[in-house]
CSV table of C-alpha atoms in Angstrom, one decimal:
chain,number,residue,atom,x,y,z
A,1,MET,CA,-0.1,0.7,-24.9
A,2,GLN,CA,1.9,1.7,-21.8
A,3,VAL,CA,1.2,5.0,-20.0
A,4,THR,CA,3.4,6.9,-17.5
A,5,GLY,CA,2.6,7.0,-13.8
A,6,GLU,CA,1.6,10.7,-14.1
A,7,GLN,CA,-0.8,9.9,-17.0
A,8,PHE,CA,-2.4,7.1,-15.0
A,9,VAL,CA,-2.9,9.4,-12.0
A,10,ARG,CA,-4.5,12.0,-14.2
A,11,LEU,CA,-6.8,9.3,-15.6
A,12,VAL,CA,-7.9,8.2,-12.1
A,13,ARG,CA,-8.5,11.8,-11.0
A,14,GLU,CA,-10.7,12.4,-14.1
A,15,LEU,CA,-12.7,9.2,-13.3
A,16,TYR,CA,-12.9,10.2,-9.7
A,17,HIS,CA,-14.6,13.5,-10.6
A,18,ALA,CA,-16.7,11.9,-13.3
A,19,THR,CA,-18.1,9.2,-11.1
A,20,ASP,CA,-18.1,11.2,-7.8
A,21,ASP,CA,-16.9,7.9,-6.3
A,22,GLU,CA,-13.5,7.2,-4.6
A,23,PHE,CA,-13.7,3.7,-6.1
A,24,ILE,CA,-14.3,5.2,-9.6
A,25,GLY,CA,-17.3,2.9,-10.1
A,26,LEU,CA,-15.4,-0.3,-9.4
A,27,GLY,CA,-16.5,-1.0,-5.9
A,28,ARG,CA,-19.6,-2.9,-4.6
A,29,ALA,CA,-21.0,0.5,-3.8
A,30,ALA,CA,-19.9,4.1,-4.3
A,31,SER,CA,-17.7,5.7,-1.7
A,32,ARG,CA,-18.5,9.4,-1.3
A,33,PRO,CA,-15.6,11.8,-1.8
A,34,GLY,CA,-14.1,12.7,1.6
A,35,THR,CA,-14.6,9.2,3.1
A,36,PHE,CA,-10.9,8.3,2.7
A,37,GLY,CA,-9.8,11.6,4.1
A,38,MET,CA,-11.9,11.1,7.2
A,39,MET,CA,-10.4,7.7,7.8
A,40,CYS,CA,-6.9,9.3,7.4
A,41,LEU,CA,-7.9,11.9,10.0
A,42,ALA,CA,-8.5,9.1,12.5
A,43,ALA,CA,-5.3,7.4,11.5
A,44,VAL,CA,-3.0,10.5,12.0
A,45,HIS,CA,-4.2,10.8,15.6
A,46,SER,CA,-3.1,7.2,16.3
A,47,PRO,CA,0.1,6.6,18.4
A,48,THR,CA,1.4,3.8,16.2
A,49,LEU,CA,0.9,2.3,12.8
A,50,GLY,CA,-0.8,-0.7,14.4
A,51,HIS,CA,-3.4,1.5,16.0
A,52,ALA,CA,-3.8,3.4,12.8
A,53,LEU,CA,-4.6,0.3,10.8
A,54,ASP,CA,-6.9,-1.0,13.5
A,55,ARG,CA,-8.8,2.3,13.3
A,56,ALA,CA,-8.9,2.1,9.5
A,57,THR,CA,-10.4,-1.4,9.5
A,58,ARG,CA,-13.0,-0.4,12.1
A,59,PHE,CA,-13.8,2.8,10.1
A,60,TYR,CA,-14.6,1.0,6.9
A,61,ALA,CA,-16.4,-1.8,8.7
A,62,LEU,CA,-19.1,0.9,9.4
A,63,PHE,CA,-20.0,0.8,5.7
A,64,PRO,CA,-22.0,-2.4,4.7
A,65,ASP,CA,-20.7,-2.3,1.1
A,66,GLY,CA,-17.3,-0.9,1.9
A,67,PRO,CA,-14.0,-2.6,1.5
A,68,ASP,CA,-13.4,-5.6,3.7
A,69,LEU,CA,-10.1,-4.8,5.5
A,70,SER,CA,-8.3,-6.8,8.2
A,71,LEU,CA,-5.0,-7.0,9.9
A,72,ARG,CA,-3.6,-10.3,11.2
A,73,VAL,CA,-0.4,-10.8,13.1
A,74,SER,CA,1.3,-14.1,13.8
A,75,GLY,CA,4.7,-14.0,15.5
A,76,GLY,CA,6.9,-11.6,13.7
A,77,THR,CA,4.8,-11.3,10.5
A,78,ALA,CA,1.8,-9.2,9.7
A,79,TRP,CA,-0.8,-9.4,6.9
A,80,PHE,CA,-3.0,-6.5,5.8
A,81,SER,CA,-5.7,-7.9,3.7
A,82,VAL,CA,-8.5,-6.5,1.5
A,83,SER,CA,-11.5,-8.3,-0.1
A,84,ASP,CA,-10.8,-9.6,-3.5
A,85,GLY,CA,-12.7,-8.8,-6.7
A,86,LEU,CA,-14.4,-5.6,-5.5
A,87,ASP,CA,-15.5,-4.9,-9.1
A,88,GLY,CA,-17.3,-8.2,-9.4
A,89,SER,CA,-15.5,-9.0,-12.6
A,90,GLY,CA,-12.9,-11.4,-11.2
A,91,ASP,CA,-10.1,-9.0,-12.2
A,92,SER,CA,-7.8,-8.0,-9.5
A,93,PHE,CA,-7.3,-4.4,-10.6
A,94,THR,CA,-9.2,-2.8,-7.7
A,95,THR,CA,-7.7,-5.0,-5.1
A,96,GLU,CA,-4.2,-4.4,-6.4
A,97,CYS,CA,-4.7,-0.6,-6.3
A,98,MET,CA,-6.1,-0.8,-2.8
A,99,LEU,CA,-3.1,-2.8,-1.6
A,100,PHE,CA,-0.7,-0.4,-3.2
A,101,ILE,CA,-2.6,2.6,-1.7
A,102,TRP,CA,-2.6,1.1,1.7
A,103,HIS,CA,1.1,0.3,1.5
A,104,ARG,CA,1.9,3.9,0.4
A,105,LEU,CA,-0.4,5.3,3.1
A,106,SER,CA,1.1,3.2,5.9
A,107,SER,CA,4.7,4.2,4.8
A,108,TRP,CA,3.6,7.8,4.8
A,109,LEU,CA,2.1,7.6,8.2
A,110,ILE,CA,5.4,6.5,9.8
A,111,GLY,CA,7.7,8.5,7.5
A,112,SER,CA,9.5,5.4,6.3
A,113,ARG,CA,9.0,3.0,3.5
A,114,ILE,CA,7.8,-0.3,4.7
A,115,PRO,CA,9.5,-3.1,2.8
A,116,PRO,CA,6.8,-5.7,1.9
A,117,ILE,CA,7.9,-9.3,2.2
A,118,ARG,CA,5.3,-10.7,-0.3
A,119,VAL,CA,2.0,-9.8,-1.9
A,120,TRP,CA,-0.7,-12.4,-2.0
A,121,LEU,CA,-3.6,-12.2,-4.5
A,122,ALA,CA,-6.7,-14.3,-4.6
A,123,CYS,CA,-6.9,-14.2,-8.4
A,124,PRO,CA,-5.1,-16.5,-10.9
A,125,PRO,CA,-1.7,-15.3,-12.2
A,126,PRO,CA,-2.3,-12.5,-14.7
A,127,ALA,CA,-0.3,-11.8,-17.9
A,128,HIS,CA,1.4,-8.8,-16.2
A,129,ASP,CA,3.7,-8.6,-13.2
A,130,ARG,CA,2.8,-5.3,-11.7
A,131,PHE,CA,3.7,-5.9,-8.1
A,132,ALA,CA,7.2,-7.2,-8.7
A,133,SER,CA,8.1,-3.7,-10.0
A,134,LEU,CA,5.6,-1.6,-8.0
A,135,LEU,CA,6.4,-2.9,-4.5
A,136,GLY,CA,9.8,-4.6,-5.1
A,137,CYS,CA,8.7,-7.9,-3.6
A,138,PRO,CA,7.5,-11.3,-4.9
A,139,ALA,CA,3.8,-11.9,-5.7
A,140,SER,CA,1.9,-15.1,-5.2
A,141,PHE,CA,-1.5,-15.8,-6.8
A,142,SER,CA,-4.6,-18.0,-6.2
A,143,ALA,CA,-4.2,-17.3,-2.5
A,144,ASP,CA,-7.0,-17.7,0.0
A,145,VAL,CA,-7.0,-13.9,0.6
A,146,SER,CA,-5.4,-10.9,-1.0
A,147,ALA,CA,-2.9,-9.3,1.4
A,148,ALA,CA,0.4,-7.5,1.8
A,149,GLU,CA,2.8,-9.4,4.1
A,150,PHE,CA,5.4,-7.4,6.1
A,151,ALA,CA,7.4,-7.7,9.3
A,152,ALA,CA,5.2,-7.1,12.3
A,153,HIS,CA,7.7,-4.8,14.1
A,154,TRP,CA,6.6,-2.0,11.7
A,155,LEU,CA,3.2,-1.9,13.6
A,156,SER,CA,4.9,-0.4,16.6
A,157,ALA,CA,6.4,2.4,14.6
A,158,PRO,CA,5.1,5.8,15.8
A,159,VAL,CA,2.8,7.8,13.5
A,160,VAL,CA,4.7,11.0,12.6
A,161,GLN,CA,2.1,12.8,10.5
A,162,ASP,CA,-0.5,15.3,11.7
A,163,GLU,CA,-3.5,17.2,10.4
A,164,GLU,CA,-1.3,19.7,8.7
A,165,THR,CA,0.7,17.2,6.7
A,166,LEU,CA,-2.5,15.3,6.0
A,167,GLY,CA,-3.9,18.4,4.4
A,168,VAL,CA,-0.9,18.5,2.0
A,169,LEU,CA,-1.3,14.8,1.2
A,170,MET,CA,-5.0,15.2,0.5
A,171,GLU,CA,-4.4,18.0,-2.0
A,172,GLY,CA,-3.3,15.2,-4.4
A,173,GLY,CA,-6.3,13.1,-3.5
A,174,VAL,CA,-6.4,9.3,-3.2
A,175,ALA,CA,-5.0,9.1,-6.8
A,176,GLY,CA,-1.8,10.7,-5.7
A,177,LEU,CA,-0.9,7.6,-3.7
A,178,LEU,CA,-1.0,5.6,-6.9
A,179,ASN,CA,1.9,7.6,-8.4
A,180,ARG,CA,5.0,5.4,-8.3
A,181,SER,CA,7.3,8.5,-8.2
A,182,MET,CA,5.6,9.8,-5.0
A,183,GLY,CA,7.7,9.6,-1.9
A,184,THR,CA,10.1,6.7,-2.7
A,185,ASP,CA,12.9,5.9,-5.0
A,186,PRO,CA,12.9,2.4,-6.6
A,187,LEU,CA,16.6,2.0,-5.9
A,188,PRO,CA,16.3,0.9,-2.3
A,189,ALA,CA,13.8,-1.8,-3.3
A,190,ARG,CA,16.2,-3.1,-5.9
A,191,ILE,CA,19.1,-3.1,-3.4
A,192,ARG,CA,16.8,-4.9,-0.9
A,193,GLN,CA,15.9,-7.6,-3.4
A,194,ALA,CA,19.6,-8.2,-4.2
A,195,LEU,CA,20.6,-8.4,-0.6
A,196,ALA,CA,17.8,-10.7,0.3
A,197,ARG,CA,18.7,-12.9,-2.7
A,198,SER,CA,22.3,-13.2,-1.5
A,199,LEU,CA,21.0,-14.4,1.9
A,200,ARG,CA,18.7,-17.0,0.2
A,201,ASP,CA,21.6,-18.1,-2.0
A,202,ARG,CA,23.9,-18.3,1.1
A,203,THR,CA,26.4,-16.0,-0.6
A,204,ASP,CA,28.2,-13.1,1.0
A,205,MET,CA,26.1,-9.9,1.1
A,206,PRO,CA,27.6,-7.4,-1.3
A,207,ASP,CA,29.1,-4.2,0.1
A,208,ALA,CA,28.1,-0.7,-1.2
A,209,GLY,CA,30.8,-0.6,-3.9
A,210,VAL,CA,29.8,-4.0,-5.3
A,211,MET,CA,26.1,-3.1,-5.2
A,212,ALA,CA,26.7,0.2,-6.9
A,213,ARG,CA,28.5,-1.4,-9.8
A,214,ALA,CA,25.8,-4.1,-10.1
A,215,LEU,CA,23.2,-1.4,-10.4
A,216,GLY,CA,25.2,0.7,-12.8
A,217,VAL,CA,25.6,3.8,-10.6
A,218,SER,CA,28.5,5.3,-8.7
A,219,GLN,CA,28.9,4.7,-5.0
A,220,ALA,CA,28.4,8.4,-4.4
A,221,THR,CA,25.1,8.3,-6.3
A,222,LEU,CA,24.0,5.3,-4.4
A,223,ARG,CA,24.7,7.0,-1.1
A,224,ARG,CA,23.0,10.2,-2.2
A,225,ARG,CA,19.8,8.5,-3.3
A,226,LEU,CA,19.6,6.4,-0.2
A,227,ALA,CA,20.1,9.5,2.0
A,228,ALA,CA,17.3,11.2,0.1
A,229,GLU,CA,15.1,8.3,1.3
A,230,GLY,CA,16.3,8.7,4.9
A,231,MET,CA,18.5,5.7,5.0
A,232,SER,CA,22.1,4.4,4.5
A,233,PHE,CA,23.4,1.3,2.9
A,234,GLN,CA,24.2,-0.2,6.2
A,235,GLN,CA,20.7,0.5,7.6
A,236,LEU,CA,19.2,-1.1,4.5
A,237,LYS,CA,21.5,-4.1,4.9
A,238,ASP,CA,20.6,-4.4,8.6
A,239,SER,CA,16.9,-4.2,7.9
A,240,VAL,CA,17.2,-7.1,5.4
A,241,ARG,CA,19.1,-9.2,7.9
A,242,ARG,CA,16.6,-8.3,10.6
A,243,ASP,CA,13.6,-9.4,8.5
A,244,GLU,CA,15.4,-12.6,7.4
A,245,ALA,CA,16.2,-13.3,11.1
A,246,ILE,CA,12.6,-12.8,12.1
A,247,ALA,CA,11.4,-15.1,9.3
A,248,ALA,CA,14.0,-17.8,10.2
A,249,LEU,CA,12.9,-17.7,13.9
A,250,LEU,CA,9.3,-18.0,12.8
A,251,GLN,CA,10.1,-21.0,10.7
A,252,GLY,CA,12.1,-22.6,13.5
A,253,ARG,CA,14.2,-24.9,11.3
A,254,GLU,CA,17.6,-23.4,12.1
A,255,SER,CA,19.5,-23.0,15.3
A,256,LEU,CA,20.6,-19.5,16.5
A,257,GLN,CA,24.2,-20.3,15.5
A,258,GLU,CA,23.1,-21.4,12.0
A,259,ILE,CA,21.0,-18.2,11.5
A,260,ALA,CA,23.9,-16.1,12.8
A,261,VAL,CA,26.4,-17.7,10.3
A,262,ARG,CA,23.9,-17.4,7.4
A,263,LEU,CA,23.3,-13.7,8.1
A,264,GLY,CA,27.0,-13.0,8.1
A,265,PHE,CA,27.6,-12.6,11.9
A,266,SER,CA,30.8,-13.7,13.5
A,267,GLY,CA,28.8,-15.9,15.9
A,268,ALA,CA,25.7,-16.3,18.0
A,269,ALA,CA,26.8,-13.6,20.5
A,270,ALA,CA,27.1,-10.9,17.8
A,271,PHE,CA,23.7,-12.0,16.3
A,272,HIS,CA,22.2,-11.8,19.8
A,273,ARG,CA,23.4,-8.2,20.3
A,274,ALA,CA,22.2,-7.1,16.9
A,275,PHE,CA,18.8,-8.7,17.2
A,276,ARG,CA,18.2,-7.2,20.6
A,277,GLN,CA,19.1,-3.8,19.2
A,278,TRP,CA,16.7,-4.3,16.3
A,279,THR,CA,13.7,-5.6,18.2
A,280,GLY,CA,14.3,-5.2,21.9
A,281,TRP,CA,14.2,-9.0,22.3
A,282,ALA,CA,16.8,-11.7,22.6
A,283,PRO,CA,16.4,-14.1,19.7
A,284,GLY,CA,15.9,-17.1,21.9
A,285,SER,CA,13.2,-15.3,23.9
A,286,TYR,CA,11.6,-14.1,20.6
A,287,ARG,CA,11.5,-17.7,19.3
A,288,ARG,CA,9.9,-18.9,22.5
A,289,GLU,CA,7.3,-16.2,22.3
A,290,LEU,CA,6.5,-17.2,18.7
A,291,LYS,CA,6.0,-20.8,19.8
A,292,ARG,CA,3.7,-19.7,22.7
A,293,GLN,CA,1.6,-17.5,20.4
A,294,ASN,CA,1.3,-20.3,17.8
A,295,ARG,CA,0.2,-23.1,20.1
């Protein structure tokens, strides 16, 4: 039987109060209510998302039976991982919830939805496909570690929240972060998937009108819903091209000219200007730095 997001959040809140445990009895040890809030307090006083996640991992490392969190960066890609099978049953439910919560918390901290590239889970493929719909990205299973993969440039994004806005967030408790309707519209994720698919298929990226028709909404509705999320269609399109450019430079199989053509630029010079605007780096310098870091 399916339940709504709101029903699921109410269930988690009831379990939270019944168990007096932020892991609702599924962790290796109970997490006293307020622990997550104290971690968030340290996070909102961080200058950037990268600093906030570093503080979070060090905070939970103080608890011997707490969640095992880590942040790894390689070139232009970052992985935020959590220990798998916290409930000891081999089921990935707790790990999935933790990854989802950390994605929502990270996006909230910087005031912008972080588009995940892929979710990796250490468990075998389940019968469901929760992450494809929840986070709007592909999921891989039987991985070495359970992690959310995203573009590393998000780590330099400034934290825009403070103690006052944290107080408002905590009124809903940890369970509030599980609510799919909280803070983000699924439409941008669907658009991102379609744009990324066009790049992978080496077809022209659709414009706003074509995309609106494909999604069954008017162009005005598409613009309005994206604006409500603090973005425009062009910004979303550029972010997809930026992430694909970073991934291509990391892989190192294409020349700058080939990347530029595949991403829809008129030439390498136009790609160079756009990439510098996106990242502050020239693409050639960025690729050389990736090679240096991966030696």
